[in-house]
Short mmCIF file of C-alpha atoms and ligand atoms in Angstrom, two decimals:
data_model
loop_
_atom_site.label_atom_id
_atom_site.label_comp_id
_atom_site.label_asym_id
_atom_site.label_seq_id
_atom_site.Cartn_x
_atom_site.Cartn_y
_atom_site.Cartn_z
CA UNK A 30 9.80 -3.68 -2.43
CA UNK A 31 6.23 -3.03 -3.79
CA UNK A 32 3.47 -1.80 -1.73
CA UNK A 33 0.48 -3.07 -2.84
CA UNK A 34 -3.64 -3.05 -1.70
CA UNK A 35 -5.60 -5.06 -3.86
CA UNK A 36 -6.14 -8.65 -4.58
CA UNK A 37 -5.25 -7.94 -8.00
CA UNK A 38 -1.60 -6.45 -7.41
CA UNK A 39 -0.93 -9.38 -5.35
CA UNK A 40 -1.71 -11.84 -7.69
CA UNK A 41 0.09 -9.83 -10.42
CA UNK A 42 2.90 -9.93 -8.57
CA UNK A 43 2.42 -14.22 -6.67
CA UNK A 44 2.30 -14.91 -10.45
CA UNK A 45 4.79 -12.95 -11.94
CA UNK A 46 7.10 -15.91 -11.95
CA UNK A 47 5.45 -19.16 -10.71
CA UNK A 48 8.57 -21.24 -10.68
CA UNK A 49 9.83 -19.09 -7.57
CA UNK A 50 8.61 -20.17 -3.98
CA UNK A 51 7.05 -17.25 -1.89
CA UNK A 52 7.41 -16.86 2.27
CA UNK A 53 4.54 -15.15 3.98
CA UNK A 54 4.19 -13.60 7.36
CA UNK A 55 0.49 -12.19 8.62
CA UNK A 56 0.82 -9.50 10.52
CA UNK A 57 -1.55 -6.54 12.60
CA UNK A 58 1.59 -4.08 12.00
CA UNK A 59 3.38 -1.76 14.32
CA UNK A 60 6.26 -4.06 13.79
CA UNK A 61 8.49 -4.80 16.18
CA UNK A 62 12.31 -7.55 16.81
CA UNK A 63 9.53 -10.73 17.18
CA UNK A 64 7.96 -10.06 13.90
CA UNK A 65 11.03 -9.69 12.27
CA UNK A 66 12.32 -12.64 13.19
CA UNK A 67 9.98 -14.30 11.21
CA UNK A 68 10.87 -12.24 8.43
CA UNK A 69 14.34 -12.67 8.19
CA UNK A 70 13.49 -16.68 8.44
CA UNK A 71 11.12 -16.18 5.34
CA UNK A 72 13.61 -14.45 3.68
CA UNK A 73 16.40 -17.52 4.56
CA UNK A 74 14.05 -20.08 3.25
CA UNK A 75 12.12 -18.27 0.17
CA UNK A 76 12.67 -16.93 -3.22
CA UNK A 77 10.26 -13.88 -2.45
CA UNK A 78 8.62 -12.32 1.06
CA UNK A 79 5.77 -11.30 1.32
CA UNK A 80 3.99 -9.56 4.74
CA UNK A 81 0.77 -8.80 5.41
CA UNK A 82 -0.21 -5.77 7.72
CA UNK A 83 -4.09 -5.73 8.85
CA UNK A 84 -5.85 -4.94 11.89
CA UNK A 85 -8.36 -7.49 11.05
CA UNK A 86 -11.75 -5.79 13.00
CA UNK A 87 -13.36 -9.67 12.90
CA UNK A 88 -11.17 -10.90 15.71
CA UNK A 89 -11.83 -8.23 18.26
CA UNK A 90 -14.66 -8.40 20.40
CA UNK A 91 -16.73 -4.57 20.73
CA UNK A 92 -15.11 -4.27 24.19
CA UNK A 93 -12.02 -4.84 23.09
CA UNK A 94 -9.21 -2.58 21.78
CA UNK A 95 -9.45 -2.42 17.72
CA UNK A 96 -9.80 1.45 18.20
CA UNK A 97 -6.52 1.88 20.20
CA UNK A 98 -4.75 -1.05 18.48
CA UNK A 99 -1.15 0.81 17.72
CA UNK A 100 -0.24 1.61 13.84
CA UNK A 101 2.45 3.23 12.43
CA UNK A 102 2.39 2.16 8.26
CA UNK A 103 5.29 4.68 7.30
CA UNK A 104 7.96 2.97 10.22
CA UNK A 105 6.37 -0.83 9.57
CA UNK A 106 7.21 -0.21 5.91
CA UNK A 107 10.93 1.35 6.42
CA UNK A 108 11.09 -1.47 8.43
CA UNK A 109 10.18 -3.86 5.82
CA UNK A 110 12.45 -2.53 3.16
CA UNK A 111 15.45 -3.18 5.44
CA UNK A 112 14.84 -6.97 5.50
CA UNK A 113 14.62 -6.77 1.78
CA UNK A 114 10.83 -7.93 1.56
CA UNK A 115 9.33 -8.15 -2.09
CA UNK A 116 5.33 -7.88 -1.45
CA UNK A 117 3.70 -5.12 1.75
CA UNK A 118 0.28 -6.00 1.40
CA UNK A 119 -1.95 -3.44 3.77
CA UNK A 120 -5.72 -4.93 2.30
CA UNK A 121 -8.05 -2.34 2.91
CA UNK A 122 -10.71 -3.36 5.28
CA UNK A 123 -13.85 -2.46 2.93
CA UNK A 124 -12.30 -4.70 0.76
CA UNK A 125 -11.70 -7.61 3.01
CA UNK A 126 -14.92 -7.30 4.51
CA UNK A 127 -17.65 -5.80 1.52
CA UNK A 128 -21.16 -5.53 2.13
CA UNK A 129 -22.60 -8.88 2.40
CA UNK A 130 -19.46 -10.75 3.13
CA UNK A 131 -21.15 -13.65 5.17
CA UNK A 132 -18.39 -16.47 5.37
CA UNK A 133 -16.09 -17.56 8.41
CA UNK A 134 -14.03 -20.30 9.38
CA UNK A 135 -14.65 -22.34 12.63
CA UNK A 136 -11.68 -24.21 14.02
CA UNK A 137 -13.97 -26.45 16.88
CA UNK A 138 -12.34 -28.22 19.83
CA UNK A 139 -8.74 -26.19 19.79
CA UNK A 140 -10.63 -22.86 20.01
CA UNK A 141 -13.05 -23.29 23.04
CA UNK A 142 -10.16 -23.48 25.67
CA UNK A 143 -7.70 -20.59 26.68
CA UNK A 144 -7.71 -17.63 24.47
CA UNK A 145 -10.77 -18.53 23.36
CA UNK A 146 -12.62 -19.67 26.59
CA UNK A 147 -11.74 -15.69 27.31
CA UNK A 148 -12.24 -14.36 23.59
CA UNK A 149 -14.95 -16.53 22.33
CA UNK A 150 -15.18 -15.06 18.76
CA UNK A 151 -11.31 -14.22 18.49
CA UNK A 152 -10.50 -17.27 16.75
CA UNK A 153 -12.97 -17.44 14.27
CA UNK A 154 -11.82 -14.51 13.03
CA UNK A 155 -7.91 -15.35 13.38
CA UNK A 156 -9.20 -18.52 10.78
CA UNK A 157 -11.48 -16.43 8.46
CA UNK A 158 -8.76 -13.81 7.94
CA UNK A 159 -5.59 -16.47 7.19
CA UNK A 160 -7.63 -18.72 4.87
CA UNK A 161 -8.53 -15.22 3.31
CA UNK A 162 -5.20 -14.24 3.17
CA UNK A 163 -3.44 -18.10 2.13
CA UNK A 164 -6.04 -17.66 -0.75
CA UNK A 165 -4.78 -14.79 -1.88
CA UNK A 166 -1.31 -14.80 -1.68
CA UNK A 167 -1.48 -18.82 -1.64
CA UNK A 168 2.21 -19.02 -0.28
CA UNK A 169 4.80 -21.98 -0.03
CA UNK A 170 5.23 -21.31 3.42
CA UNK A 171 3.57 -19.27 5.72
CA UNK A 172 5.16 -18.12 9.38
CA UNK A 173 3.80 -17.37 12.80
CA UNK A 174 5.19 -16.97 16.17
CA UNK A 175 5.07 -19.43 19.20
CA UNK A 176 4.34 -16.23 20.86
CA UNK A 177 0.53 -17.15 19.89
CA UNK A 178 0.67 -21.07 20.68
CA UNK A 179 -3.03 -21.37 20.47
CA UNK A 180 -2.86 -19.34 17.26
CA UNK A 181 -0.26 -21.76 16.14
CA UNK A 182 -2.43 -24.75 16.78
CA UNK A 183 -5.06 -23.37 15.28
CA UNK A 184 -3.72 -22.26 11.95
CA UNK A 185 -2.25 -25.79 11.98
CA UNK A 186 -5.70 -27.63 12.38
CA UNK A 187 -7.00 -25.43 9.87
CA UNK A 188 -4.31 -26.08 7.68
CA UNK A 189 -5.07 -29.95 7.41
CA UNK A 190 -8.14 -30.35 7.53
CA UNK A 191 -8.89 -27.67 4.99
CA UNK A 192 -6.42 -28.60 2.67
CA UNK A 193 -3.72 -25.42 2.39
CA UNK A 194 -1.34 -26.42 -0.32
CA UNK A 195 1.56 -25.04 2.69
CA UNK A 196 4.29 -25.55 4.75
CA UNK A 197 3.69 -23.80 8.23
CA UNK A 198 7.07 -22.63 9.88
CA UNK A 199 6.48 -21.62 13.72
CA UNK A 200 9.16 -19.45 14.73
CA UNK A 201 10.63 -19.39 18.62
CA UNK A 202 9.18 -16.23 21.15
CA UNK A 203 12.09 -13.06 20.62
CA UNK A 204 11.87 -11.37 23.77
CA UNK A 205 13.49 -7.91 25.62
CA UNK A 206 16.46 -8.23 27.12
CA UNK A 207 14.83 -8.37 30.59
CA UNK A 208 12.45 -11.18 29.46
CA UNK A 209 9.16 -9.78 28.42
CA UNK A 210 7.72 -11.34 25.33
CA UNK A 211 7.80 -8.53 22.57
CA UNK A 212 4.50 -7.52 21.41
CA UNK A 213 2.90 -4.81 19.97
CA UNK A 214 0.64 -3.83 22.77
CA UNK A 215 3.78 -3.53 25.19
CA UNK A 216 3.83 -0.02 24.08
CA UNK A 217 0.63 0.56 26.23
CA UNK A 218 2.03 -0.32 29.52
CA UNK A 219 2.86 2.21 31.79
CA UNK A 220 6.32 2.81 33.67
CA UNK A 221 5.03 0.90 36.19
CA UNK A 222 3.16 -1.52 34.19
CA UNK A 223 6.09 -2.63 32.15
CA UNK A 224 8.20 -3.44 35.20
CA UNK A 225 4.65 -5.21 36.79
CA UNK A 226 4.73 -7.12 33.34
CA UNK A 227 8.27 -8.74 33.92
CA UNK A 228 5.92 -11.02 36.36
CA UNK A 229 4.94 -13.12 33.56
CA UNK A 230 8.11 -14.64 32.81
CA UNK A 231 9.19 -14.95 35.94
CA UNK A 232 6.37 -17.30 36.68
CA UNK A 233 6.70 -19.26 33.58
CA UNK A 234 10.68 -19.58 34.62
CA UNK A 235 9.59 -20.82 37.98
CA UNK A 236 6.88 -23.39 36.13
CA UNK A 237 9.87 -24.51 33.96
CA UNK A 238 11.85 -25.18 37.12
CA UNK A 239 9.83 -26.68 39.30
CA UNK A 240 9.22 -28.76 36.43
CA UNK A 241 12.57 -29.57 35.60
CA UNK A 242 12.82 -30.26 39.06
CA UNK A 243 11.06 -32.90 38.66
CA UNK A 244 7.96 -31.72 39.75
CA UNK A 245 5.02 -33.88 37.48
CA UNK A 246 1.85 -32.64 39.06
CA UNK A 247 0.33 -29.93 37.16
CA UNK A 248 -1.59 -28.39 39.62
CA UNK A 249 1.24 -28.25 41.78
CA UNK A 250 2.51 -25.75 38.80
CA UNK A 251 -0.42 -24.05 38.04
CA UNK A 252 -0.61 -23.19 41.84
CA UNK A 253 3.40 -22.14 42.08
CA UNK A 254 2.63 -19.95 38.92
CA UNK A 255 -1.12 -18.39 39.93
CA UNK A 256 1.17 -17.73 43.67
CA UNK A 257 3.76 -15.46 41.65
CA UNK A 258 1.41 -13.87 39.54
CA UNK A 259 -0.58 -12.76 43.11
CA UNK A 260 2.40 -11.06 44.39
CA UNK A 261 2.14 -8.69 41.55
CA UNK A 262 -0.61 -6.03 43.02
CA UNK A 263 -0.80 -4.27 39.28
CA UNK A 264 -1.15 -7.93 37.79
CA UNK A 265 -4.90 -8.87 37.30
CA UNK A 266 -5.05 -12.68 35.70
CA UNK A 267 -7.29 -14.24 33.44
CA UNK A 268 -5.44 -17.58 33.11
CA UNK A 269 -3.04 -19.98 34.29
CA UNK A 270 -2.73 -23.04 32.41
CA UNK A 271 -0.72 -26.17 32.06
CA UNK A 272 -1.74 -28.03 28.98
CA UNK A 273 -0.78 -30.90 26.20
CA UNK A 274 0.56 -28.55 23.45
CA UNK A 275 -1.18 -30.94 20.93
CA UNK A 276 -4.81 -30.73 22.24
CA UNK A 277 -4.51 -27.72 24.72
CA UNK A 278 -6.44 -29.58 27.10
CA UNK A 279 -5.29 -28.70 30.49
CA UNK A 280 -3.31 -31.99 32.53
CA UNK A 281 -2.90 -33.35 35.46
CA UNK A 282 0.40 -35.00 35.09
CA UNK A 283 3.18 -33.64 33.05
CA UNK A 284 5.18 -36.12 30.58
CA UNK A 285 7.28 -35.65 27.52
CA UNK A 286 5.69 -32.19 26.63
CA UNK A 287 4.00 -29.39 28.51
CA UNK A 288 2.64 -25.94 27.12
CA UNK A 289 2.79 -23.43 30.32
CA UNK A 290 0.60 -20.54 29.46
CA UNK A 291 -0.99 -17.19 30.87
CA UNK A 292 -2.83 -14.15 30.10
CA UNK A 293 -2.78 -11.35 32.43
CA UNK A 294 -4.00 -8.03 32.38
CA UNK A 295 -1.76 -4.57 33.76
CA UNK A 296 -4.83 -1.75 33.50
CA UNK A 297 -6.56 -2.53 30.23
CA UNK A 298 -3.87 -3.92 28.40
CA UNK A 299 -3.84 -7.69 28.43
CA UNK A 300 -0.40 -9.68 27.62
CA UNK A 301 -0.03 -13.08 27.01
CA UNK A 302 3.13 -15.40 27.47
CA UNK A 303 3.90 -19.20 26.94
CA UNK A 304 6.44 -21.65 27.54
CA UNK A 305 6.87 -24.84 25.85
CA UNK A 306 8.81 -27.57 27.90
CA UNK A 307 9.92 -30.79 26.13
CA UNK A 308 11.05 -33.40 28.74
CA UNK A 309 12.46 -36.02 26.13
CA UNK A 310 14.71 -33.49 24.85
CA UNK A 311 18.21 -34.36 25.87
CA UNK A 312 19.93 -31.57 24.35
CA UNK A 313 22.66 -31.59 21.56
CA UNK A 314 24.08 -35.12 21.19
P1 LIG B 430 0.55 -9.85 15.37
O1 LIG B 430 0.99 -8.66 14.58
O2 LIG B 430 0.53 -9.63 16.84
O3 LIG B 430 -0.71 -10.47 14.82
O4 LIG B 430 1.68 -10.94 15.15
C1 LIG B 430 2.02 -11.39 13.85
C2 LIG B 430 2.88 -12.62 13.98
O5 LIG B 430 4.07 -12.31 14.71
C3 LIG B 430 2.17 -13.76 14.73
O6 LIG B 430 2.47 -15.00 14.10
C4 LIG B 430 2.78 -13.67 16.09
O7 LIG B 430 2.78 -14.90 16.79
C5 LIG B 430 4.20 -13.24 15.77
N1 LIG B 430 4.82 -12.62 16.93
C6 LIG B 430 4.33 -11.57 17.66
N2 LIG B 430 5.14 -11.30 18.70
C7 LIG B 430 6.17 -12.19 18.64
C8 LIG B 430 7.32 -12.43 19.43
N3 LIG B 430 7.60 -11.71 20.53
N4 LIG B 430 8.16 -13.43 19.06
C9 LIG B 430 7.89 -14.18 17.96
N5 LIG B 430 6.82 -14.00 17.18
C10 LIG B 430 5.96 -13.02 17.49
#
């Protein structure tokens, strides 16, 4: 496995052999089961792996938490070299962002709602940082989490309509044995927090009954979820949402597919959790 921080290195190594297909995964580090999922997956489908790690400063806002975002390069890279990856890139962030770098990339209609109705600059950066990085590394395939569905759609918009010569691969949500979606901020939550935080997929379980149930009014949902979420006195929510998975627009009636989604915060830390219910699956024939 080779370690690498400039553009140059990269390349050297993309191009080393251009016959062989290359798997990459973006990531902001302090690794944890969820991103390596989506590491072993690259590594199933790919000739060579490579993985990003980058807190990328241009998609936090200045009241949000770039300065206490957790790190740990030594353990991410031991990490790494267990799952046999090829390429660590860890860009440094002069170089990603010199003196007079003036360019983004604005995903419209997919970015107002949700995450971004609460983080209005957060996707533009998410965008400007992946087509940096697809340029760079310009992958055959390139994997992200369902963890991030809005992410996910907006990669994918981005994808098309700029013209990425890549396969995206969105890989299912690996969660802790008691539910709770991993993520790298978990490690934030107090004692009491991380039991609060539980909450959120309890009320996306309940969603998924009710809905199951046969339940096709989404406010009815949206309600049943916003109720659990109240019960939790250390939960403080910033959105409930029941939404086409396609356009993110919120619904009123459910059919075929739903995206159930939330963002809540325990103190200052601020988790987000998603389920994605298909109604015209049947199951294994
Ligand atoms: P991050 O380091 O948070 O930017 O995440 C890097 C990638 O890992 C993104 O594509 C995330 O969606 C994905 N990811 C993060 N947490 C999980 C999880 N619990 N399960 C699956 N994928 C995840």
């Amino acid at each position: 496995m080779i370690v690498v921080d400039t553009v140059n290195d990269v390349r050297m190594q993309r191009w080393s052999d251009p016959g062989m297909s290359w798997g990459f995964v973006p990531t902001m580090g302090y690794l944890h089961e969820g991103h390596l999922s989506l590491v072993r997956r690259a590594r199933s489908e790919n000739d060579r792996v490579a993985v990003s790690i980058f807190v990328n400063p241009m998609q936090f806002a200045p009241n949000e938490d770039l300065a206490t975002y957790p790190q740990d390069l030594n353990r991410d890279i031991s990490l790494l070299e267990q799952e046999t990856v090829d390429l660590v890139y860890v860009p440094d962030r002069k170089a990603m962002y010199p003196p007079g770098y003036q360019t983004t990339v604005t995903v419209e209609q997919v970015t107002k709602v949700l995450e971004g109705a609460s983080r209005p600059t957060h996707f533009q950066g998410v965008a400007t940082i992946v087509a940096k990085l697809f340029n760079i590394i310009q992958p055959t395939r390139a994997y992200f989490g369902q963890k991030d569905a809005q992410q996910a759609v907006v990669i994918r918009r981005m994808v098309r309509d700029l013209n990425f010569n890549l396969k995206l691969v969105i890989c299912p949500i690996v969660r802790e044995p008691d539910g709770l979606a991993m993520s790298s901020r978990n490690i934030r939550l107090t004692a009491d927090q991380r039991k609060a935080a539980l909450v959120l997929h309890h009320s996306l379980l309940a969603a998924q009954v009710l809905i199951q149930q046969g339940e096709r009014r989404a406010n009815t949902v949206r309600r049943l979820m916003t109720d659990i979420l109240a019960d939790e006195p250390l939960a403080r929510v910033d959105y409930v949402s029941v939404a086409n998975p396609l356009t993110l627009e919120e619904i009123d009636t459910i059919d075929n597919q739903v995206l159930c989604s939330l963002a809540v915060f325990f103190g200052n830390v601020r988790l987000i959790d998603n389920l994605l219910i298909d109604l015209s699956y049947q199951g294994e024939p």
